Short mmCIF file of C-alpha atoms in Angstrom, two decimals:
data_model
loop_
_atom_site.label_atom_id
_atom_site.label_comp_id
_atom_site.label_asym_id
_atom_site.label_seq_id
_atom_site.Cartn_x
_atom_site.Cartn_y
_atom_site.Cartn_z
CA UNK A 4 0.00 0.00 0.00
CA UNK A 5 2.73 2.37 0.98
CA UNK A 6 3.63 1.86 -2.81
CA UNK A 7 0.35 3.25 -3.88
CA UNK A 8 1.07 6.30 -1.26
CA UNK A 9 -0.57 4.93 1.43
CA UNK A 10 0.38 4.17 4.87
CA UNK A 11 -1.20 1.41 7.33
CA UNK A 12 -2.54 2.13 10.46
CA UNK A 13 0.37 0.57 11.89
CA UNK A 14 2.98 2.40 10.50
CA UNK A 15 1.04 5.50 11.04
CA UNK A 16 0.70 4.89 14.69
CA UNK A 17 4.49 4.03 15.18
CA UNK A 18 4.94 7.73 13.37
CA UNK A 19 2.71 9.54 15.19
CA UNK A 20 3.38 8.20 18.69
CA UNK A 21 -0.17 7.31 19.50
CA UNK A 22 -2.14 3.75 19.51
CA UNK A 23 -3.59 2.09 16.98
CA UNK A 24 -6.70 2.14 19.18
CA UNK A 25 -6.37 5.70 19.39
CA UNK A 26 -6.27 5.84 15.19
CA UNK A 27 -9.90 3.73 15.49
CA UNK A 28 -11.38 6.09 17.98
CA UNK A 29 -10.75 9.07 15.32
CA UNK A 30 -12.13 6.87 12.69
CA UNK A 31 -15.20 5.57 14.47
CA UNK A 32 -16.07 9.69 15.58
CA UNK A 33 -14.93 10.94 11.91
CA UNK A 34 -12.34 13.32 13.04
CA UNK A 35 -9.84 11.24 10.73
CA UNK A 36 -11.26 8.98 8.37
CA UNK A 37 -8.59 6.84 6.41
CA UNK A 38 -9.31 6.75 2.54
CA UNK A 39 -8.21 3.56 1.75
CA UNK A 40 -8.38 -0.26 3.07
CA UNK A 41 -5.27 -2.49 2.25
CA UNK A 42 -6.80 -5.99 0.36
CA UNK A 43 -6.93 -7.30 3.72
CA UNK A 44 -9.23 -4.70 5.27
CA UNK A 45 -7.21 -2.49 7.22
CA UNK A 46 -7.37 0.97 7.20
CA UNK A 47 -4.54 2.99 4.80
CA UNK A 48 -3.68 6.51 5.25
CA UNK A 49 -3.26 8.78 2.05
CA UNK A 50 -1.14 12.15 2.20
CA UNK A 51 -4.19 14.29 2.65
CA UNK A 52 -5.23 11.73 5.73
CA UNK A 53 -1.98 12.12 7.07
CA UNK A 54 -1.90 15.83 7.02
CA UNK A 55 -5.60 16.05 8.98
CA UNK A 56 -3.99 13.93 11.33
CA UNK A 57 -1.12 16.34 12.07
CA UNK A 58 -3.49 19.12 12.32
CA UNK A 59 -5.35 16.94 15.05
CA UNK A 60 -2.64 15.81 17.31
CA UNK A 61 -1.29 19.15 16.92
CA UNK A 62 -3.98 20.68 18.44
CA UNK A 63 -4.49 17.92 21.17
CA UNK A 64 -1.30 18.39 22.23
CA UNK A 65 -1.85 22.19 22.89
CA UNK A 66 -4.65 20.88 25.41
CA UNK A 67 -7.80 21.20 22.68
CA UNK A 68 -10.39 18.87 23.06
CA UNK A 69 -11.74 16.59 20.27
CA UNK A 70 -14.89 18.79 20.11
CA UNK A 71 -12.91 22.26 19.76
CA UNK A 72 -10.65 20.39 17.47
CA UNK A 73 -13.27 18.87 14.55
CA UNK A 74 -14.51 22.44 14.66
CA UNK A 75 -10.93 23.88 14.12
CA UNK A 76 -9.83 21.51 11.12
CA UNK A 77 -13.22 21.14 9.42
CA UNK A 78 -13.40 24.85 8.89
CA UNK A 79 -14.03 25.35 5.52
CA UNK A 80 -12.40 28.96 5.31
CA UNK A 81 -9.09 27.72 6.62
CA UNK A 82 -6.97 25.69 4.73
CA UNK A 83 -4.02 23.98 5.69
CA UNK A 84 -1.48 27.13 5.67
CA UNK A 85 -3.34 28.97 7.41
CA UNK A 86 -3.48 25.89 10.22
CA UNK A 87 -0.18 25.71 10.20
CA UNK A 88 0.22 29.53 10.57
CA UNK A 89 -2.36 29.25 13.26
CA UNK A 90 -0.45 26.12 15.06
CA UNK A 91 2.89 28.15 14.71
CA UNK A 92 1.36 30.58 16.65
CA UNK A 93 -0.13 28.39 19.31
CA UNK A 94 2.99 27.21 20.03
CA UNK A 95 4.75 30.38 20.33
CA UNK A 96 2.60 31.62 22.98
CA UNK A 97 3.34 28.18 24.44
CA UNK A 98 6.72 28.82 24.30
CA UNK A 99 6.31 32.59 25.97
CA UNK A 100 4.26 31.04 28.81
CA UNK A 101 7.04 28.69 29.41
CA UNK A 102 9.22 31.29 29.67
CA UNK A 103 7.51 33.20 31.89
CA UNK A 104 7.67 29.75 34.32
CA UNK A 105 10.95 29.56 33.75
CA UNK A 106 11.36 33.31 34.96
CA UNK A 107 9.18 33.33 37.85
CA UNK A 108 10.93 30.04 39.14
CA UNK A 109 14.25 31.55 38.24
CA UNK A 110 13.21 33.99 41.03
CA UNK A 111 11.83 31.73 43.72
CA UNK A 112 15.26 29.54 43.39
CA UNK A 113 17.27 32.73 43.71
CA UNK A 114 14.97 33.91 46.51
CA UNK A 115 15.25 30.60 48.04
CA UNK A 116 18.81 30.49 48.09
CA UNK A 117 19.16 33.96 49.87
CA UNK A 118 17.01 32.24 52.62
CA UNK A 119 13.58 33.84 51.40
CA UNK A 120 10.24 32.20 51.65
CA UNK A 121 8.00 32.52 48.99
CA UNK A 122 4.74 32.73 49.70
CA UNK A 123 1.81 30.44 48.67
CA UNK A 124 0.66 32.97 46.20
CA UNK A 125 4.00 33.77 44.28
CA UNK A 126 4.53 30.03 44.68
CA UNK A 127 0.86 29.52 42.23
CA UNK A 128 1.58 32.63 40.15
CA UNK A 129 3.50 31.08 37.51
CA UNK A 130 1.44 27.96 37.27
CA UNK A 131 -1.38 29.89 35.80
CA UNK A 132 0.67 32.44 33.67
CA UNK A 133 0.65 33.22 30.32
CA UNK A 134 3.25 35.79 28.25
CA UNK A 135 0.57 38.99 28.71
CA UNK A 136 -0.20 37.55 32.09
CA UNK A 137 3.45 37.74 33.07
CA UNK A 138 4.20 41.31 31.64
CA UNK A 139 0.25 42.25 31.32
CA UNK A 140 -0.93 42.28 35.09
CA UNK A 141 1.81 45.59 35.15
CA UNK A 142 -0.05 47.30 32.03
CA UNK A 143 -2.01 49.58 33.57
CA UNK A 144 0.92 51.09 35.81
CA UNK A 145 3.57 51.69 32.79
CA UNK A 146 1.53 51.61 29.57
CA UNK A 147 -0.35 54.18 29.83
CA UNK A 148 -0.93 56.69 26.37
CA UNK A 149 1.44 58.99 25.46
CA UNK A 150 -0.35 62.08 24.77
CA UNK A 151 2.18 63.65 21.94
CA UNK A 152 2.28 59.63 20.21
CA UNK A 153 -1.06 59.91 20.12
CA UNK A 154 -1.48 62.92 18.50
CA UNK A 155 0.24 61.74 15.67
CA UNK A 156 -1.02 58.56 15.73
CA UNK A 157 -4.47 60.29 15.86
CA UNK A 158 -3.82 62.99 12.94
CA UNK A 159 -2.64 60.26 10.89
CA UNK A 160 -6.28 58.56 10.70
CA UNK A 161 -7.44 62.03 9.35
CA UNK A 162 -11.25 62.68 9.39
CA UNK A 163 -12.23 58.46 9.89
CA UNK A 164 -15.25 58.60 11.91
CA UNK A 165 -15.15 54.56 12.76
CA UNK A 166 -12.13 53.34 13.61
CA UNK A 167 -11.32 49.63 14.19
CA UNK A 168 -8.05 49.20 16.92
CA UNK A 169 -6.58 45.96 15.92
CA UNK A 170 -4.30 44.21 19.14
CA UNK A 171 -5.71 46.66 21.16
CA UNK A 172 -4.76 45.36 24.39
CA UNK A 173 -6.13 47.56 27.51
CA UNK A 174 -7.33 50.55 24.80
CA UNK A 175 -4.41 52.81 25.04
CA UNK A 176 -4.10 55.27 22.17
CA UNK A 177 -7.83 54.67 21.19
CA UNK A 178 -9.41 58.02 20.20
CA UNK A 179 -12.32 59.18 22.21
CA UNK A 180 -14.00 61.11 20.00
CA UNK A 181 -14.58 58.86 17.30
CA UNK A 182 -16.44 55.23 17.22
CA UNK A 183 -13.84 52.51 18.23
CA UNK A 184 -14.44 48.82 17.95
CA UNK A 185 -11.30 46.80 19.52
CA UNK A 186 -9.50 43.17 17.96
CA UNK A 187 -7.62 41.76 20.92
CA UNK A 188 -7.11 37.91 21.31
CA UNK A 189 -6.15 37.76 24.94
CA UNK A 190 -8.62 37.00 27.39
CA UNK A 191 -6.08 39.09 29.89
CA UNK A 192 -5.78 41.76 28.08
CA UNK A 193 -9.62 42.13 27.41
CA UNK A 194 -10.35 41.69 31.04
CA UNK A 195 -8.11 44.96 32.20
CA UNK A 196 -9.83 47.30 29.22
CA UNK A 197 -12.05 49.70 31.38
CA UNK A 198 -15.50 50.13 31.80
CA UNK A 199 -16.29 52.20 29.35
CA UNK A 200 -13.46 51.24 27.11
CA UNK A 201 -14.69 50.40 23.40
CA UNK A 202 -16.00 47.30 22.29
CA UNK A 203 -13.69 44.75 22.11
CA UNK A 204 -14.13 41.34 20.01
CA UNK A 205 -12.13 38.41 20.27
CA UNK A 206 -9.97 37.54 16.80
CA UNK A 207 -6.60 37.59 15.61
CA UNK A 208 -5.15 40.56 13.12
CA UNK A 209 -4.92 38.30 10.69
CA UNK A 210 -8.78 36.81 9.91
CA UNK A 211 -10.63 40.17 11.25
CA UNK A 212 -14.20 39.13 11.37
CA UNK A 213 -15.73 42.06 9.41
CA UNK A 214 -16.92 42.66 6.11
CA UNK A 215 -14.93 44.99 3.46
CA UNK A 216 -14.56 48.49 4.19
CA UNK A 217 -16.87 48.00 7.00
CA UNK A 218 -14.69 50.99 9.18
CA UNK A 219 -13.17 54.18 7.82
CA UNK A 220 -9.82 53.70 9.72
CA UNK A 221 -8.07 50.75 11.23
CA UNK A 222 -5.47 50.93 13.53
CA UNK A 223 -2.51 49.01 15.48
CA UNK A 224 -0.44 49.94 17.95
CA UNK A 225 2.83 48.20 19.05
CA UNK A 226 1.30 44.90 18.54
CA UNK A 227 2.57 44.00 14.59
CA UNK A 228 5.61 41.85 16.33
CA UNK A 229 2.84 39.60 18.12
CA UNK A 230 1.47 38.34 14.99
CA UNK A 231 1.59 35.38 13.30
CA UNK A 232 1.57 36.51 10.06
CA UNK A 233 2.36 40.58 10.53
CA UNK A 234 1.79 41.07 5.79
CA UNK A 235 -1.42 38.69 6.66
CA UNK A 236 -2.50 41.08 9.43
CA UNK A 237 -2.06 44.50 7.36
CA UNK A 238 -3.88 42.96 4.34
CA UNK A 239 -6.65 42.26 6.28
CA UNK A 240 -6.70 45.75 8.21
CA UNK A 241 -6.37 47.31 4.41
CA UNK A 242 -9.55 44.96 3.64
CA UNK A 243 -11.44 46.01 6.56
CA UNK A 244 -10.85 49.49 6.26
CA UNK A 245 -10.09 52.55 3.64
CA UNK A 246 -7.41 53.84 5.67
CA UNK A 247 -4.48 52.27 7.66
CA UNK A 248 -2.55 53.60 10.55
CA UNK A 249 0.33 51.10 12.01
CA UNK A 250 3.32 52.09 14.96
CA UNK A 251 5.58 49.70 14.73
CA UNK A 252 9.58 49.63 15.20
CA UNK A 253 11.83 49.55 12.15
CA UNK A 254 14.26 46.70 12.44
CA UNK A 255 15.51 46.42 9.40
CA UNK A 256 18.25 48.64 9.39
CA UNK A 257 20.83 47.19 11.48
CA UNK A 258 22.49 50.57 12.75
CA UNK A 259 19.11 50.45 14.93
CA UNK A 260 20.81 48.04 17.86
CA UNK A 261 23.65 51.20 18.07
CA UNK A 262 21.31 53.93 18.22
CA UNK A 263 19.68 52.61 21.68
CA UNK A 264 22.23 52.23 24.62
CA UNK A 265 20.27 49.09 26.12
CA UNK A 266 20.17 46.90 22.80
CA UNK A 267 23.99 47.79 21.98
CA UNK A 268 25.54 47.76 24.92
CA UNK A 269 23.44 45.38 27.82
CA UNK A 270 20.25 43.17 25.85
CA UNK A 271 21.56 42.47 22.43
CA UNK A 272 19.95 39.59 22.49
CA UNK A 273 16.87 41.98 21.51
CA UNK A 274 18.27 41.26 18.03
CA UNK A 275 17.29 37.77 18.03
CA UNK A 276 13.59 38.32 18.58
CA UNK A 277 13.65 40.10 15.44
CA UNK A 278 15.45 38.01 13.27
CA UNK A 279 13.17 36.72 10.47
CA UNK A 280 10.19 39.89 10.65
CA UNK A 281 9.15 40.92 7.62
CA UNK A 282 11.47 44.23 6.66
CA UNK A 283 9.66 47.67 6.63
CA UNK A 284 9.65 48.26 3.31
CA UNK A 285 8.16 44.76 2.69
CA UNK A 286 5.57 46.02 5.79
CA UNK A 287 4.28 49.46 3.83
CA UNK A 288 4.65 47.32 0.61
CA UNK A 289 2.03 45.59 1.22
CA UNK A 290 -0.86 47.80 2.22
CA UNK A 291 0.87 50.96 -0.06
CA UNK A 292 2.16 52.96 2.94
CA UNK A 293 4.18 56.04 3.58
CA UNK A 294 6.35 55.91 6.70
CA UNK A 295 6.52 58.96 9.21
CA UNK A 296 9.41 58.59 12.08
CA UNK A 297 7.95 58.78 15.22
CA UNK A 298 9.83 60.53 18.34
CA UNK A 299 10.40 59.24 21.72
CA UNK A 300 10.20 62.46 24.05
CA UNK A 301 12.30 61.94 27.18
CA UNK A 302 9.55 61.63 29.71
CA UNK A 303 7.28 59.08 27.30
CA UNK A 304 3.81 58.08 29.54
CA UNK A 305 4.03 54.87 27.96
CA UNK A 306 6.01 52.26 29.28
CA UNK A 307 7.11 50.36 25.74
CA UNK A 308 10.96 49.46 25.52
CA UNK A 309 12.56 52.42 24.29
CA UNK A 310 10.23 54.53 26.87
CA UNK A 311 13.16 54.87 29.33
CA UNK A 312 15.83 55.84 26.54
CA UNK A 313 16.92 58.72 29.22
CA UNK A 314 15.74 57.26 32.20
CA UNK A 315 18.12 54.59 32.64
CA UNK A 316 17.24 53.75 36.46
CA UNK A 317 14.06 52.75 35.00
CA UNK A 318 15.35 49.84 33.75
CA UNK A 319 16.04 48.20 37.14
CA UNK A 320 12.11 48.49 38.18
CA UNK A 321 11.11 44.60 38.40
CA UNK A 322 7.06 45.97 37.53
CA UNK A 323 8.91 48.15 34.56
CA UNK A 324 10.25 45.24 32.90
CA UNK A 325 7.73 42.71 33.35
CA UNK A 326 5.53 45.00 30.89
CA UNK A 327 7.49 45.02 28.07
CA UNK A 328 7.20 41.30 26.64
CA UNK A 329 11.18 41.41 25.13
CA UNK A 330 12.52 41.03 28.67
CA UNK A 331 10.43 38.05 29.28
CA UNK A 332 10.94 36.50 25.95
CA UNK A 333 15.04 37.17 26.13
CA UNK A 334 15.16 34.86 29.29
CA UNK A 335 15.88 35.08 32.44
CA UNK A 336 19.91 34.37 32.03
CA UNK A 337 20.21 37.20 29.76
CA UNK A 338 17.59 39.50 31.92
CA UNK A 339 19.75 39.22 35.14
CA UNK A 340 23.06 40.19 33.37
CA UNK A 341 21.91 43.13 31.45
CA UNK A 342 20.12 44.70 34.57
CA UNK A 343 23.29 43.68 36.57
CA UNK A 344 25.98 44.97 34.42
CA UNK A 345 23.60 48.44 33.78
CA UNK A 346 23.32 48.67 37.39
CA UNK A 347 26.69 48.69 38.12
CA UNK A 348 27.68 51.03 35.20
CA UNK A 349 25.26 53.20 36.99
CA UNK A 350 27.06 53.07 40.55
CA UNK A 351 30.00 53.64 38.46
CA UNK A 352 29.29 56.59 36.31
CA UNK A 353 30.24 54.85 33.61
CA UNK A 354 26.58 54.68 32.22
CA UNK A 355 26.83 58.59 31.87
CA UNK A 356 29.73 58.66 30.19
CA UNK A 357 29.38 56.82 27.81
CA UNK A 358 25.82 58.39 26.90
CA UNK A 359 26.08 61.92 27.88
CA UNK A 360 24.66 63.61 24.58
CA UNK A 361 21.44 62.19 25.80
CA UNK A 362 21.17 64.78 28.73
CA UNK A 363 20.70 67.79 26.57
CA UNK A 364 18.01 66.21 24.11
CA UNK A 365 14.03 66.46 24.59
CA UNK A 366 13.25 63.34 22.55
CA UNK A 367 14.83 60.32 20.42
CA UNK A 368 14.89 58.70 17.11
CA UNK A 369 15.05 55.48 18.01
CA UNK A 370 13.37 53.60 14.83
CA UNK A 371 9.95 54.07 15.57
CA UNK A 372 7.89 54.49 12.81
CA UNK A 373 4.27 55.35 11.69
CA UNK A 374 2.89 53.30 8.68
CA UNK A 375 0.26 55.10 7.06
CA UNK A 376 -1.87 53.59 4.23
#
């Protein structure tokens, strides 16, 4: 059969790592129906079989049940990129909560050692903790709106009346006087929007649940390097919408890592979590944008990476770092030496010297950008 490009159960099951029981089961509820019976009866597995079958233990093994699953791979609008785009994703929020474990228990064994009892609570924290529950429970004290951001940000959607905020977190930089509807697919994130925040729907960036030009503007702010598919994401904002407004970080010009003091000289390990984006003319490429630097004044409201550019002290603050997901995502190793060696630099002077034609200037190019489309 394998000749004919089909596989038996058997060798499927030795593949996979499950039973051949467990192959039956997904047979006998039709989440994964073999096409084929060898002459003898038994089930055979073509390439298209095979590949449903990925999709399935894929899922299962990010905790789905079968239920959620048959929904997930029988949908007929998403084909088999776009689950594997999906599962990619899945597992890198896996990976950032297991980061954020490894973090927290970084600290308890480092507490521990210093003779330091935990408590029960700090001891359950991490258990329960996913990448925006890490860094996002510290939100509302650092990331709050920059007012002078946000005037750009909010000149650049022009006279747009309806305005759709796509990874729109707790609703900072979302215009009050104009008709918001918020895009944010973390349940913690929705939970700390306010009150009277706009409406907020749960979806990813890249499959926005809305018909074409249903809003006059869409926006995204700082959220382009959580997505799956960041040319995906701006297609579907330029689908949804007649005008685009994105601020995002240019990384593809490498002189960026020299022009900030804490990615050149303490975290360049921030490099690596940008490795393989999308460049930023690729970005404004794709949706037809223009690009507009944006400026990083000194005393910035909002608590994003750069924020602290002349505020170095800052970057000790344990509740400063844990909302800014690059310090969870560089890992705990490379965390504890970059805060160590700028502390020290600090005690030293040697901080200052090395960066003192920061004093005298009232905001930063720091490769920030504005796309506008």
């Amino acid at each position: 059969m394998r000749g004919r490009g089909h596989l038996t159960v058997g060798r499927v099951a030795e593949l996979a790592g499950v039973s051949v029981r467990t192959l039956h089961h997904y047979d006998q509820i039709g989440l994964v129906r073999p096409s084929a019976r060898t002459a003898a009866g038994y089930r055979a597995y073509a390439a298209g079989d095979v590949e449903r079958l990925r999709e399935v233990l894929a899922y299962r093994r990010l905790g789905f049940g079968l239920r959620e699953i048959a929904d997930l791979v029988d949908d007929p609008t998403t084909d088999a990129v776009a689950h594997l785009h999906r599962l990619r994703g899945l597992l890198l929020d896996q990976r950032d909560r297991a980061a954020a474990m490894v973090t927290a228990l970084d600290r308890e064994l480092e507490a521990r050692a210093m003779g330091i009892n935990t408590t029960p609570e700090d001891q359950l924290k991490p258990f329960g903790a996913q990448l925006y529950e890490a860094i996002g429970s510290d939100y509302p004290a650092t990331r709050r709106t920059e007012p002078r951001i946000a005037a750009q940000v909010w000149a650049a959607l022009g006279d747009a009346r309806t305005v759709l905020n796509v990874g729109a977190g707790t609703g900072s930089y979302e215009p009050a006087d104009r008709e918001v509807t918020a895009v944010e697919p973390s349940a913690v994130m929705r939970a700390q929007r306010p009150a009277d925040a706009a409406p907020c729907v749960a979806a990813r960036a890249e499959r926005l649940p809305f018909a074409d030009r249903t809003f006059d503007a869409a926006m995204a702010f700082s959220t382009v390097h959580h997505w799956q598919d960041p040319i995906a994401g701006l297609r579907e904002m330029r689908r949804v919408a007649r005008r685009v407004v994105v601020f995002t970080h240019d990384a593809s010009d490498t002189g960026w890592r020299h022009r900030f003091w804490l990615t050149r000289d303490y975290l360049p390990e921030i490099a690596g979590l940008v490795a393989g984006r999308p460049p930023m003319d690729e970005l404004a490429g794709a949706i037809g944008a223009r690009l507009e630097p944006v400026l990083v004044p000194w005393d910035c409201a909002d608590g994003f990476l750069e924020a602290y550019w002349r505020r170095p002290e800052a970057y000790l603050e344990e509740h400063v770092r844990r909302a800014v997901s690059a310090w969870t995502r560089v890992g705990p190793q490379a965390e504890h030496r970059a805060v160590g060696r700028l502390r020290d630099d600090l005690a030293s002077g040697r901080w200052a010297e090395r960066n003192r034609e920061l004093v005298g200037l009232d905001a930063a190019e720091l490769g920030l950008r504005l796309l506008v489309a």
